[in-house]
């Protein structure tokens, strides 16, 4: 499953991308809330009370009315977790769709292989004639 997820995240096709955009937009706020309100506080508690939202590296301090220049890597970490959850959800959805497509193809092949009753009757007649 991890290998399939890796191939999906790297390659993908147009349909996968379209579904990803729709699902990502639909679940984006829910996932963001889950990460910000549930996962990150738990992760913060596990790391000694660190609040990832405020983690940053100050490149240049504030000077007068000019604010500090910072790299907000805490927010970046939260966005990475958002992305991983959304992309994994999309992967599972696409996998489910592909499973249904494979089942429909298998059913179609099974139905095509079965000969009609007339053909079966003609085969029986042929076999009987061969035996005589």
mmCIF file of C-alpha atoms in Angstrom:
data_model
loop_
_atom_site.group_PDB
_atom_site.id
_atom_site.type_symbol
_atom_site.label_atom_id
_atom_site.label_comp_id
_atom_site.label_asym_id
_atom_site.label_seq_id
_atom_site.Cartn_x
_atom_site.Cartn_y
_atom_site.Cartn_z
ATOM 1 C CA UNK A 1 0.000 0.000 0.000
ATOM 2 C CA UNK A 2 2.893 2.366 0.799
ATOM 3 C CA UNK A 3 4.452 1.644 -2.608
ATOM 4 C CA UNK A 4 1.149 2.427 -4.365
ATOM 5 C CA UNK A 5 0.799 5.646 -2.367
ATOM 6 C CA UNK A 6 4.334 6.674 -3.355
ATOM 7 C CA UNK A 7 3.625 5.995 -7.049
ATOM 8 C CA UNK A 8 0.353 7.938 -6.805
ATOM 9 C CA UNK A 9 1.966 10.941 -5.128
ATOM 10 C CA UNK A 10 4.813 11.078 -7.669
ATOM 11 C CA UNK A 11 3.136 10.093 -10.956
ATOM 12 C CA UNK A 12 -0.633 10.337 -10.988
ATOM 13 C CA UNK A 13 -2.695 11.182 -14.059
ATOM 14 C CA UNK A 14 -5.191 13.820 -15.053
ATOM 15 C CA UNK A 15 -8.201 12.068 -13.479
ATOM 16 C CA UNK A 16 -6.301 11.520 -10.242
ATOM 17 C CA UNK A 17 -5.305 15.176 -10.237
ATOM 18 C CA UNK A 18 -8.867 16.363 -10.859
ATOM 19 C CA UNK A 19 -10.231 14.172 -8.085
ATOM 20 C CA UNK A 20 -7.427 15.363 -5.837
ATOM 21 C CA UNK A 21 -8.296 19.003 -6.408
ATOM 22 C CA UNK A 22 -11.991 18.419 -5.701
ATOM 23 C CA UNK A 23 -11.444 16.311 -2.601
ATOM 24 C CA UNK A 24 -8.611 18.524 -1.383
ATOM 25 C CA UNK A 25 -10.829 21.578 -1.635
ATOM 26 C CA UNK A 26 -13.725 19.841 0.055
ATOM 27 C CA UNK A 27 -11.747 18.444 2.968
ATOM 28 C CA UNK A 28 -9.059 21.113 3.225
ATOM 29 C CA UNK A 29 -10.649 23.040 6.085
ATOM 30 C CA UNK A 30 -11.521 19.886 7.986
ATOM 31 C CA UNK A 31 -7.993 18.528 7.685
ATOM 32 C CA UNK A 32 -6.467 21.904 8.596
ATOM 33 C CA UNK A 33 -8.640 22.073 11.696
ATOM 34 C CA UNK A 34 -7.750 18.496 12.620
ATOM 35 C CA UNK A 35 -4.030 19.225 12.261
ATOM 36 C CA UNK A 36 -4.138 22.601 14.047
ATOM 37 C CA UNK A 37 -6.587 21.658 16.806
ATOM 38 C CA UNK A 38 -5.867 17.969 17.439
ATOM 39 C CA UNK A 39 -2.603 16.632 15.982
ATOM 40 C CA UNK A 40 -0.276 19.587 16.598
ATOM 41 C CA UNK A 41 -1.301 20.090 20.277
ATOM 42 C CA UNK A 42 -0.711 16.375 20.907
ATOM 43 C CA UNK A 43 2.625 16.554 19.076
ATOM 44 C CA UNK A 44 3.461 19.687 21.064
ATOM 45 C CA UNK A 45 2.661 17.920 24.335
ATOM 46 C CA UNK A 46 4.868 14.993 23.327
ATOM 47 C CA UNK A 47 7.748 17.365 22.547
ATOM 48 C CA UNK A 48 7.542 19.207 25.866
ATOM 49 C CA UNK A 49 4.861 21.817 25.213
ATOM 50 C CA UNK A 50 6.268 23.195 21.960
ATOM 51 C CA UNK A 51 3.693 25.161 19.948
ATOM 52 C CA UNK A 52 4.640 24.570 16.310
ATOM 53 C CA UNK A 53 2.666 27.582 15.102
ATOM 54 C CA UNK A 54 5.152 29.980 16.634
ATOM 55 C CA UNK A 55 8.359 28.160 15.670
ATOM 56 C CA UNK A 56 10.451 30.470 13.545
ATOM 57 C CA UNK A 57 13.983 31.461 12.763
ATOM 58 C CA UNK A 58 14.680 35.189 12.899
ATOM 59 C CA UNK A 59 16.806 36.262 9.942
ATOM 60 C CA UNK A 60 16.774 39.966 10.731
ATOM 61 C CA UNK A 61 15.352 41.504 13.886
ATOM 62 C CA UNK A 62 12.836 44.347 13.918
ATOM 63 C CA UNK A 63 14.223 47.818 13.280
ATOM 64 C CA UNK A 64 12.021 50.820 13.990
ATOM 65 C CA UNK A 65 8.687 50.375 12.172
ATOM 66 C CA UNK A 66 10.073 47.516 10.040
ATOM 67 C CA UNK A 67 8.972 44.095 11.369
ATOM 68 C CA UNK A 68 11.392 41.203 11.813
ATOM 69 C CA UNK A 69 12.203 38.967 8.850
ATOM 70 C CA UNK A 70 11.546 35.360 9.882
ATOM 71 C CA UNK A 71 11.360 31.836 8.489
ATOM 72 C CA UNK A 72 8.150 30.353 9.911
ATOM 73 C CA UNK A 73 9.097 26.682 9.796
ATOM 74 C CA UNK A 74 6.455 25.729 12.406
ATOM 75 C CA UNK A 75 3.660 26.720 10.022
ATOM 76 C CA UNK A 76 5.492 24.880 7.268
ATOM 77 C CA UNK A 77 5.527 21.691 9.349
ATOM 78 C CA UNK A 78 1.759 22.017 9.889
ATOM 79 C CA UNK A 79 1.191 22.484 6.148
ATOM 80 C CA UNK A 80 3.252 19.374 5.390
ATOM 81 C CA UNK A 81 1.077 17.346 7.768
ATOM 82 C CA UNK A 82 -2.042 18.812 6.101
ATOM 83 C CA UNK A 83 -0.720 17.778 2.692
ATOM 84 C CA UNK A 84 0.132 14.239 3.785
ATOM 85 C CA UNK A 85 -3.326 13.667 5.277
ATOM 86 C CA UNK A 86 -5.146 15.074 2.235
ATOM 87 C CA UNK A 87 -2.993 13.217 -0.298
ATOM 88 C CA UNK A 88 -3.360 9.926 1.610
ATOM 89 C CA UNK A 89 -7.150 10.395 1.724
ATOM 90 C CA UNK A 90 -7.204 11.019 -2.025
ATOM 91 C CA UNK A 91 -5.011 7.964 -2.581
ATOM 92 C CA UNK A 92 -7.455 5.763 -0.669
ATOM 93 C CA UNK A 93 -10.393 7.206 -2.626
ATOM 94 C CA UNK A 94 -8.691 6.577 -5.995
ATOM 95 C CA UNK A 95 -7.744 3.075 -4.881
ATOM 96 C CA UNK A 96 -11.416 2.413 -4.068
ATOM 97 C CA UNK A 97 -12.517 3.739 -7.472
ATOM 98 C CA UNK A 98 -9.930 1.584 -9.265
ATOM 99 C CA UNK A 99 -11.121 -1.476 -7.326
ATOM 100 C CA UNK A 100 -14.681 -0.916 -8.566
ATOM 101 C CA UNK A 101 -13.428 -0.435 -12.144
ATOM 102 C CA UNK A 102 -11.508 -3.732 -11.986
ATOM 103 C CA UNK A 103 -14.577 -5.553 -10.637
ATOM 104 C CA UNK A 104 -16.754 -4.194 -13.453
ATOM 105 C CA UNK A 105 -14.203 -5.278 -16.059
ATOM 106 C CA UNK A 106 -14.016 -8.745 -14.504
ATOM 107 C CA UNK A 107 -17.810 -9.035 -14.575
ATOM 108 C CA UNK A 108 -17.885 -7.966 -18.219
ATOM 109 C CA UNK A 109 -15.279 -10.572 -19.154
ATOM 110 C CA UNK A 110 -17.145 -13.260 -17.222
ATOM 111 C CA UNK A 111 -20.390 -12.443 -18.993
ATOM 112 C CA UNK A 112 -18.733 -12.464 -22.428
ATOM 113 C CA UNK A 113 -17.169 -15.898 -21.884
ATOM 114 C CA UNK A 114 -20.484 -17.635 -21.190
ATOM 115 C CA UNK A 115 -21.962 -19.011 -24.448
ATOM 116 C CA UNK A 116 -25.668 -18.621 -25.127
ATOM 117 C CA UNK A 117 -28.179 -21.453 -24.697
ATOM 118 C CA UNK A 118 -28.458 -21.890 -28.471
ATOM 119 C CA UNK A 119 -24.713 -22.349 -28.772
ATOM 120 C CA UNK A 120 -24.718 -24.882 -25.955
ATOM 121 C CA UNK A 121 -27.560 -26.798 -27.622
ATOM 122 C CA UNK A 122 -25.746 -26.794 -30.977
ATOM 123 C CA UNK A 123 -22.578 -28.031 -29.284
ATOM 124 C CA UNK A 124 -24.515 -30.902 -27.707
ATOM 125 C CA UNK A 125 -26.006 -31.833 -31.090
ATOM 126 C CA UNK A 126 -22.539 -31.698 -32.676
ATOM 127 C CA UNK A 127 -21.102 -33.927 -29.971
ATOM 128 C CA UNK A 128 -23.942 -36.423 -30.342
ATOM 129 C CA UNK A 129 -23.440 -36.550 -34.116
ATOM 130 C CA UNK A 130 -19.697 -37.153 -33.645
ATOM 131 C CA UNK A 131 -20.383 -40.071 -31.330
ATOM 132 C CA UNK A 132 -22.679 -41.812 -33.834
#
